[in-house]
PDB file of C-alpha atoms and ligand atoms in Angstrom:
ATOM      1  CA  MET A   1     -39.383 -75.431  43.466  1.00 60.00           C
ATOM      2  CA  ALA A   2     -36.396 -75.569  45.686  1.00 93.00           C
ATOM      3  CA  PHE A   3     -35.923 -78.388  48.164  1.00 97.00           C
ATOM      4  CA  GLU A   4     -36.804 -77.331  51.676  1.00 97.00           C
ATOM      5  CA  LEU A   5     -35.753 -78.182  55.200  1.00 98.00           C
ATOM      6  CA  ALA A   6     -38.854 -79.472  56.952  1.00 96.00           C
ATOM      7  CA  PRO A   7     -39.225 -78.148  60.500  1.00 97.00           C
ATOM      8  CA  LEU A   8     -38.671 -80.649  63.282  1.00 98.00           C
ATOM      9  CA  PRO A   9     -41.978 -82.375  64.098  1.00 97.00           C
ATOM     10  CA  TYR A  10     -41.493 -81.538  67.834  1.00 98.00           C
ATOM     11  CA  PRO A  11     -39.826 -78.796  69.911  1.00 98.00           C
ATOM     12  CA  TYR A  12     -36.024 -78.853  70.126  1.00 98.00           C
ATOM     13  CA  ASP A  13     -36.081 -79.750  73.817  1.00 98.00           C
ATOM     14  CA  ALA A  14     -38.798 -82.421  73.489  1.00 98.00           C
ATOM     15  CA  LEU A  15     -36.380 -85.353  73.387  1.00 98.00           C
ATOM     16  CA  GLU A  16     -34.423 -84.364  76.496  1.00 98.00           C
ATOM     17  CA  PRO A  17     -32.688 -85.852  78.352  1.00 96.00           C
ATOM     18  CA  THR A  18     -32.171 -88.593  75.745  1.00 97.00           C
ATOM     19  CA  LEU A  19     -31.130 -86.099  73.060  1.00 98.00           C
ATOM     20  CA  SER A  20     -30.381 -82.523  74.073  1.00 98.00           C
ATOM     21  CA  SER A  21     -31.735 -79.347  72.529  1.00 98.00           C
ATOM     22  CA  GLN A  22     -28.137 -78.532  71.615  1.00 98.00           C
ATOM     23  CA  THR A  23     -27.842 -81.748  69.605  1.00 98.00           C
ATOM     24  CA  LEU A  24     -31.143 -81.136  67.791  1.00 98.00           C
ATOM     25  CA  HIS A  25     -30.227 -77.549  66.925  1.00 98.00           C
ATOM     26  CA  LEU A  26     -26.830 -78.596  65.573  1.00 98.00           C
ATOM     27  CA  HIS A  27     -28.140 -81.651  63.795  1.00 98.00           C
ATOM     28  CA  HIS A  28     -31.242 -80.110  62.218  1.00 98.00           C
ATOM     29  CA  ASP A  29     -30.348 -76.427  61.794  1.00 98.00           C
ATOM     30  CA  LYS A  30     -26.709 -76.912  60.774  1.00 98.00           C
ATOM     31  CA  HIS A  31     -26.053 -80.419  59.377  1.00 98.00           C
ATOM     32  CA  HIS A  32     -29.455 -81.129  57.803  1.00 98.00           C
ATOM     33  CA  GLN A  33     -29.796 -77.525  56.566  1.00 98.00           C
ATOM     34  CA  THR A  34     -26.376 -77.714  54.896  1.00 98.00           C
ATOM     35  CA  TYR A  35     -27.412 -80.762  52.870  1.00 98.00           C
ATOM     36  CA  VAL A  36     -30.583 -78.963  51.725  1.00 98.00           C
ATOM     37  CA  THR A  37     -28.602 -75.856  50.758  1.00 98.00           C
ATOM     38  CA  ASN A  38     -25.995 -77.916  48.895  1.00 98.00           C
ATOM     39  CA  LEU A  39     -28.694 -79.895  47.081  1.00 98.00           C
ATOM     40  CA  ASN A  40     -30.383 -76.700  45.913  1.00 98.00           C
ATOM     41  CA  ASN A  41     -27.086 -75.217  44.732  1.00 98.00           C
ATOM     42  CA  LEU A  42     -26.140 -78.407  42.874  1.00 98.00           C
ATOM     43  CA  THR A  43     -29.507 -78.895  41.133  1.00 98.00           C
ATOM     44  CA  LYS A  44     -30.304 -75.259  40.381  1.00 97.00           C
ATOM     45  CA  ASP A  45     -31.245 -74.763  36.705  1.00 96.00           C
ATOM     46  CA  THR A  46     -31.040 -78.509  36.002  1.00 97.00           C
ATOM     47  CA  PRO A  47     -33.885 -80.962  35.242  1.00 97.00           C
ATOM     48  CA  LEU A  48     -33.301 -82.547  38.659  1.00 97.00           C
ATOM     49  CA  ALA A  49     -34.684 -79.436  40.359  1.00 96.00           C
ATOM     50  CA  ALA A  50     -38.168 -80.372  39.101  1.00 96.00           C
ATOM     51  CA  LEU A  51     -38.071 -83.870  40.640  1.00 97.00           C
ATOM     52  CA  SER A  52     -39.140 -84.979  44.094  1.00 97.00           C
ATOM     53  CA  LEU A  53     -36.409 -85.700  46.611  1.00 98.00           C
ATOM     54  CA  ALA A  54     -36.933 -89.469  46.282  1.00 98.00           C
ATOM     55  CA  GLU A  55     -36.757 -89.173  42.499  1.00 98.00           C
ATOM     56  CA  VAL A  56     -33.441 -87.293  42.715  1.00 98.00           C
ATOM     57  CA  VAL A  57     -32.022 -90.046  44.947  1.00 98.00           C
ATOM     58  CA  LYS A  58     -33.076 -92.761  42.511  1.00 98.00           C
ATOM     59  CA  ALA A  59     -31.934 -90.791  39.442  1.00 98.00           C
ATOM     60  CA  THR A  60     -28.411 -90.108  40.698  1.00 98.00           C
ATOM     61  CA  VAL A  61     -27.410 -93.313  42.508  1.00 98.00           C
ATOM     62  CA  GLY A  62     -24.342 -94.993  41.057  1.00 97.00           C
ATOM     63  CA  LYS A  63     -23.555 -92.139  38.658  1.00 97.00           C
ATOM     64  CA  PRO A  64     -19.990 -90.916  39.287  1.00 97.00           C
ATOM     65  CA  ASP A  65     -20.627 -87.484  37.747  1.00 97.00           C
ATOM     66  CA  GLN A  66     -23.635 -86.989  40.050  1.00 98.00           C
ATOM     67  CA  GLN A  67     -22.088 -88.305  43.253  1.00 98.00           C
ATOM     68  CA  ALA A  68     -22.266 -84.943  45.031  1.00 98.00           C
ATOM     69  CA  ILE A  69     -25.955 -84.564  44.191  1.00 98.00           C
ATOM     70  CA  PHE A  70     -26.683 -88.118  45.342  1.00 98.00           C
ATOM     71  CA  ASN A  71     -24.777 -87.538  48.580  1.00 98.00           C
ATOM     72  CA  ASN A  72     -26.741 -84.419  49.464  1.00 98.00           C
ATOM     73  CA  ALA A  73     -30.123 -85.758  48.306  1.00 98.00           C
ATOM     74  CA  GLY A  74     -29.530 -88.993  50.223  1.00 98.00           C
ATOM     75  CA  GLN A  75     -28.599 -87.071  53.339  1.00 98.00           C
ATOM     76  CA  VAL A  76     -31.741 -84.905  53.114  1.00 98.00           C
ATOM     77  CA  TYR A  77     -33.949 -87.968  52.590  1.00 98.00           C
ATOM     78  CA  ASN A  78     -32.274 -89.932  55.383  1.00 98.00           C
ATOM     79  CA  HIS A  79     -32.537 -87.055  57.854  1.00 98.00           C
ATOM     80  CA  ASP A  80     -36.214 -86.437  57.016  1.00 98.00           C
ATOM     81  CA  LEU A  81     -36.898 -90.074  57.873  1.00 98.00           C
ATOM     82  CA  TYR A  82     -34.697 -89.963  60.971  1.00 98.00           C
ATOM     83  CA  TRP A  83     -36.729 -87.095  62.475  1.00 98.00           C
ATOM     84  CA  SER A  84     -39.858 -89.129  61.709  1.00 98.00           C
ATOM     85  CA  SER A  85     -38.365 -92.265  63.248  1.00 98.00           C
ATOM     86  CA  ILE A  86     -38.157 -90.699  66.712  1.00 98.00           C
ATOM     87  CA  LYS A  87     -40.538 -88.782  68.951  1.00 98.00           C
ATOM     88  CA  PRO A  88     -40.972 -87.588  72.523  1.00 98.00           C
ATOM     89  CA  ALA A  89     -41.842 -90.492  74.857  1.00 97.00           C
ATOM     90  CA  GLY A  90     -41.127 -93.007  72.109  1.00 98.00           C
ATOM     91  CA  GLY A  91     -40.362 -96.676  72.569  1.00 98.00           C
ATOM     92  CA  GLY A  92     -42.895 -98.732  74.487  1.00 96.00           C
ATOM     93  CA  SER A  93     -45.215-101.253  72.928  1.00 96.00           C
ATOM     94  CA  LEU A  94     -45.593-101.810  69.205  1.00 98.00           C
ATOM     95  CA  PRO A  95     -48.794-101.518  67.180  1.00 97.00           C
ATOM     96  CA  GLY A  96     -50.187-105.023  66.686  1.00 97.00           C
ATOM     97  CA  ALA A  97     -49.658-105.392  62.946  1.00 97.00           C
ATOM     98  CA  LEU A  98     -46.030-104.241  63.129  1.00 98.00           C
ATOM     99  CA  GLU A  99     -45.339-106.444  66.154  1.00 98.00           C
ATOM    100  CA  ALA A 100     -46.787-109.489  64.374  1.00 98.00           C
ATOM    101  CA  LYS A 101     -44.692-108.832  61.255  1.00 98.00           C
ATOM    102  CA  ILE A 102     -41.518-108.354  63.323  1.00 98.00           C
ATOM    103  CA  ILE A 103     -42.157-111.610  65.185  1.00 98.00           C
ATOM    104  CA  GLN A 104     -42.790-113.373  61.871  1.00 98.00           C
ATOM    105  CA  ASP A 105     -39.582-112.119  60.253  1.00 98.00           C
ATOM    106  CA  PHE A 106     -37.164-111.826  63.222  1.00 98.00           C
ATOM    107  CA  GLY A 107     -38.543-114.361  65.722  1.00 98.00           C
ATOM    108  CA  SER A 108     -39.262-111.834  68.467  1.00 98.00           C
ATOM    109  CA  VAL A 109     -39.228-108.108  69.190  1.00 98.00           C
ATOM    110  CA  ALA A 110     -36.192-108.649  71.444  1.00 98.00           C
ATOM    111  CA  ALA A 111     -34.330-110.408  68.632  1.00 98.00           C
ATOM    112  CA  PHE A 112     -35.156-107.547  66.290  1.00 98.00           C
ATOM    113  CA  LYS A 113     -33.910-104.946  68.774  1.00 98.00           C
ATOM    114  CA  GLU A 114     -30.677-106.865  69.349  1.00 98.00           C
ATOM    115  CA  ALA A 115     -30.005-107.184  65.611  1.00 98.00           C
ATOM    116  CA  PHE A 116     -30.896-103.542  64.929  1.00 98.00           C
ATOM    117  CA  GLN A 117     -28.617-102.346  67.726  1.00 98.00           C
ATOM    118  CA  GLN A 118     -25.833-104.560  66.408  1.00 98.00           C
ATOM    119  CA  ALA A 119     -26.260-103.129  62.895  1.00 98.00           C
ATOM    120  CA  GLY A 120     -25.892 -99.602  64.257  1.00 98.00           C
ATOM    121  CA  LEU A 121     -22.926-100.553  66.370  1.00 97.00           C
ATOM    122  CA  THR A 122     -21.062-102.317  63.564  1.00 97.00           C
ATOM    123  CA  GLN A 123     -21.628 -99.697  60.858  1.00 96.00           C
ATOM    124  CA  PHE A 124     -17.980 -98.664  60.542  1.00 95.00           C
ATOM    125  CA  GLY A 125     -17.622 -94.888  60.481  1.00 94.00           C
ATOM    126  CA  SER A 126     -20.476 -92.641  59.405  1.00 97.00           C
ATOM    127  CA  GLY A 127     -23.768 -94.108  58.280  1.00 98.00           C
ATOM    128  CA  TRP A 128     -27.186 -95.436  59.136  1.00 98.00           C
ATOM    129  CA  ALA A 129     -28.989 -98.551  60.426  1.00 98.00           C
ATOM    130  CA  TRP A 130     -32.398 -99.351  58.973  1.00 98.00           C
ATOM    131  CA  LEU A 131     -35.549-101.388  59.238  1.00 98.00           C
ATOM    132  CA  VAL A 132     -36.750-101.853  55.670  1.00 98.00           C
ATOM    133  CA  LEU A 133     -39.360-103.775  53.759  1.00 98.00           C
ATOM    134  CA  ASP A 134     -37.543-105.856  51.141  1.00 98.00           C
ATOM    135  CA  GLY A 135     -40.089-107.555  48.920  1.00 97.00           C
ATOM    136  CA  ASP A 136     -42.627-108.898  51.401  1.00 97.00           C
ATOM    137  CA  LYS A 137     -40.149-109.358  54.270  1.00 98.00           C
ATOM    138  CA  LEU A 138     -38.773-107.013  56.890  1.00 98.00           C
ATOM    139  CA  ALA A 139     -35.004-106.731  56.989  1.00 98.00           C
ATOM    140  CA  ILE A 140     -32.306-104.861  58.890  1.00 98.00           C
ATOM    141  CA  THR A 141     -29.648-103.187  56.825  1.00 98.00           C
ATOM    142  CA  LYS A 142     -26.943-100.588  57.248  1.00 98.00           C
ATOM    143  CA  THR A 143     -25.572 -98.012  54.825  1.00 98.00           C
ATOM    144  CA  GLY A 144     -22.456 -95.868  54.834  1.00 97.00           C
ATOM    145  CA  ASN A 145     -22.264 -92.095  54.456  1.00 97.00           C
ATOM    146  CA  ALA A 146     -25.272 -90.867  52.418  1.00 97.00           C
ATOM    147  CA  ASP A 147     -26.352 -94.189  50.969  1.00 98.00           C
ATOM    148  CA  THR A 148     -29.983 -95.145  51.459  1.00 98.00           C
ATOM    149  CA  PRO A 149     -32.039 -98.315  50.903  1.00 98.00           C
ATOM    150  CA  LEU A 150     -34.469 -96.147  48.915  1.00 98.00           C
ATOM    151  CA  ALA A 151     -31.880 -96.135  46.126  1.00 98.00           C
ATOM    152  CA  HIS A 152     -31.747 -99.940  46.123  1.00 97.00           C
ATOM    153  CA  GLY A 153     -35.384-100.897  45.725  1.00 96.00           C
ATOM    154  CA  LYS A 154     -36.256-101.219  49.406  1.00 98.00           C
ATOM    155  CA  THR A 155     -38.864 -99.362  51.434  1.00 98.00           C
ATOM    156  CA  PRO A 156     -37.328 -97.638  54.482  1.00 98.00           C
ATOM    157  CA  LEU A 157     -39.487 -97.934  57.619  1.00 98.00           C
ATOM    158  CA  LEU A 158     -37.147 -96.760  60.409  1.00 98.00           C
ATOM    159  CA  VAL A 159     -33.665 -95.297  60.515  1.00 98.00           C
ATOM    160  CA  VAL A 160     -31.131 -94.368  63.148  1.00 98.00           C
ATOM    161  CA  ASP A 161     -28.365 -91.914  62.277  1.00 98.00           C
ATOM    162  CA  VAL A 162     -25.009 -93.190  63.551  1.00 98.00           C
ATOM    163  CA  TRP A 163     -22.901 -90.315  62.245  1.00 97.00           C
ATOM    164  CA  GLU A 164     -21.075 -88.937  65.290  1.00 97.00           C
ATOM    165  CA  HIS A 165     -22.887 -85.586  64.991  1.00 97.00           C
ATOM    166  CA  ALA A 166     -26.115 -87.418  65.916  1.00 98.00           C
ATOM    167  CA  TYR A 167     -24.915 -88.381  69.386  1.00 98.00           C
ATOM    168  CA  TYR A 168     -21.473 -87.076  70.266  1.00 97.00           C
ATOM    169  CA  VAL A 169     -22.627 -84.075  72.339  1.00 97.00           C
ATOM    170  CA  ASP A 170     -24.817 -86.317  74.513  1.00 98.00           C
ATOM    171  CA  TYR A 171     -23.033 -89.679  74.448  1.00 97.00           C
ATOM    172  CA  GLN A 172     -19.458 -88.897  73.322  1.00 97.00           C
ATOM    173  CA  ASN A 173     -18.041 -92.181  71.974  1.00 96.00           C
ATOM    174  CA  ARG A 174     -20.728 -94.381  73.574  1.00 97.00           C
ATOM    175  CA  ARG A 175     -22.662 -95.205  70.409  1.00 97.00           C
ATOM    176  CA  VAL A 176     -24.144 -98.291  72.068  1.00 98.00           C
ATOM    177  CA  ASP A 177     -25.844 -96.170  74.751  1.00 98.00           C
ATOM    178  CA  TYR A 178     -27.316 -93.904  72.075  1.00 98.00           C
ATOM    179  CA  LEU A 179     -28.642 -96.964  70.219  1.00 98.00           C
ATOM    180  CA  LYS A 180     -30.174 -98.413  73.388  1.00 98.00           C
ATOM    181  CA  ALA A 181     -31.825 -95.059  74.125  1.00 98.00           C
ATOM    182  CA  PHE A 182     -33.101 -94.895  70.548  1.00 98.00           C
ATOM    183  CA  LEU A 183     -34.837 -98.268  70.914  1.00 98.00           C
ATOM    184  CA  GLU A 184     -36.172 -97.752  74.429  1.00 98.00           C
ATOM    185  CA  THR A 185     -37.186 -94.071  74.595  1.00 98.00           C
ATOM    186  CA  LEU A 186     -37.113 -92.477  71.137  1.00 98.00           C
ATOM    187  CA  VAL A 187     -38.318 -94.855  68.428  1.00 98.00           C
ATOM    188  CA  ASP A 188     -41.693 -94.027  66.897  1.00 98.00           C
ATOM    189  CA  TRP A 189     -43.231 -97.448  66.313  1.00 98.00           C
ATOM    190  CA  GLU A 190     -46.492 -95.919  65.110  1.00 98.00           C
ATOM    191  CA  GLY A 191     -44.638 -94.092  62.341  1.00 98.00           C
ATOM    192  CA  ALA A 192     -42.948 -97.303  61.248  1.00 98.00           C
ATOM    193  CA  ALA A 193     -46.289 -99.132  61.328  1.00 98.00           C
ATOM    194  CA  ALA A 194     -47.877 -96.426  59.178  1.00 98.00           C
ATOM    195  CA  ARG A 195     -45.067 -96.667  56.602  1.00 98.00           C
ATOM    196  CA  LEU A 196     -45.409-100.463  56.577  1.00 98.00           C
ATOM    197  CA  LYS A 197     -49.145-100.189  56.012  1.00 97.00           C
ATOM    198  CA  ALA A 198     -48.633 -97.704  53.177  1.00 97.00           C
ATOM    199  CA  ALA A 199     -45.968 -99.847  51.458  1.00 94.00           C
TER     200      ALA A 199
HETATM  201 MN1  MN3 B   1     -27.101 -86.695  60.720  1.00 59.41          MN
END
């Protein structure tokens, strides 16, 4: 079965004014769709076409002859999680179990937010900032281009896309304002808590 572009889990204008309908149409219907289309073209009639998306990511990481497949599979996986990392009227208070784990591993929710924002800000060029479960501890990490912690034995819980296409229409070069908005009005803490519980 071919890989598919999942519909956005909310209407295109549901994140306004933080992220515009124009940004979501471009980001989901053009950028994300292109990675899905490329992945299908690259895996057509190969054994990889029978694998799950996560399996393709893990099977192709670090293999020079499969770099293009990894890049597109990683981008599809990362974008799927990005759309699930944000929601209308996000932000706010954290579910208790996630809050307790963040306090245990980062000292405080404020310290976590500061470090996460800094990771997104200092990812040079295109990439991603993540909250992951690494072993039994939460960690913040960043990846460049299509790379993903999934390929490196970690469980992704939250991700913010810091490729310019994610924010340039709404924030131009002000990546820091996009990251602040992500943490205060977009982030879906319940989704992250559910992924932590399932890990
Ligand atoms: Mn993107």
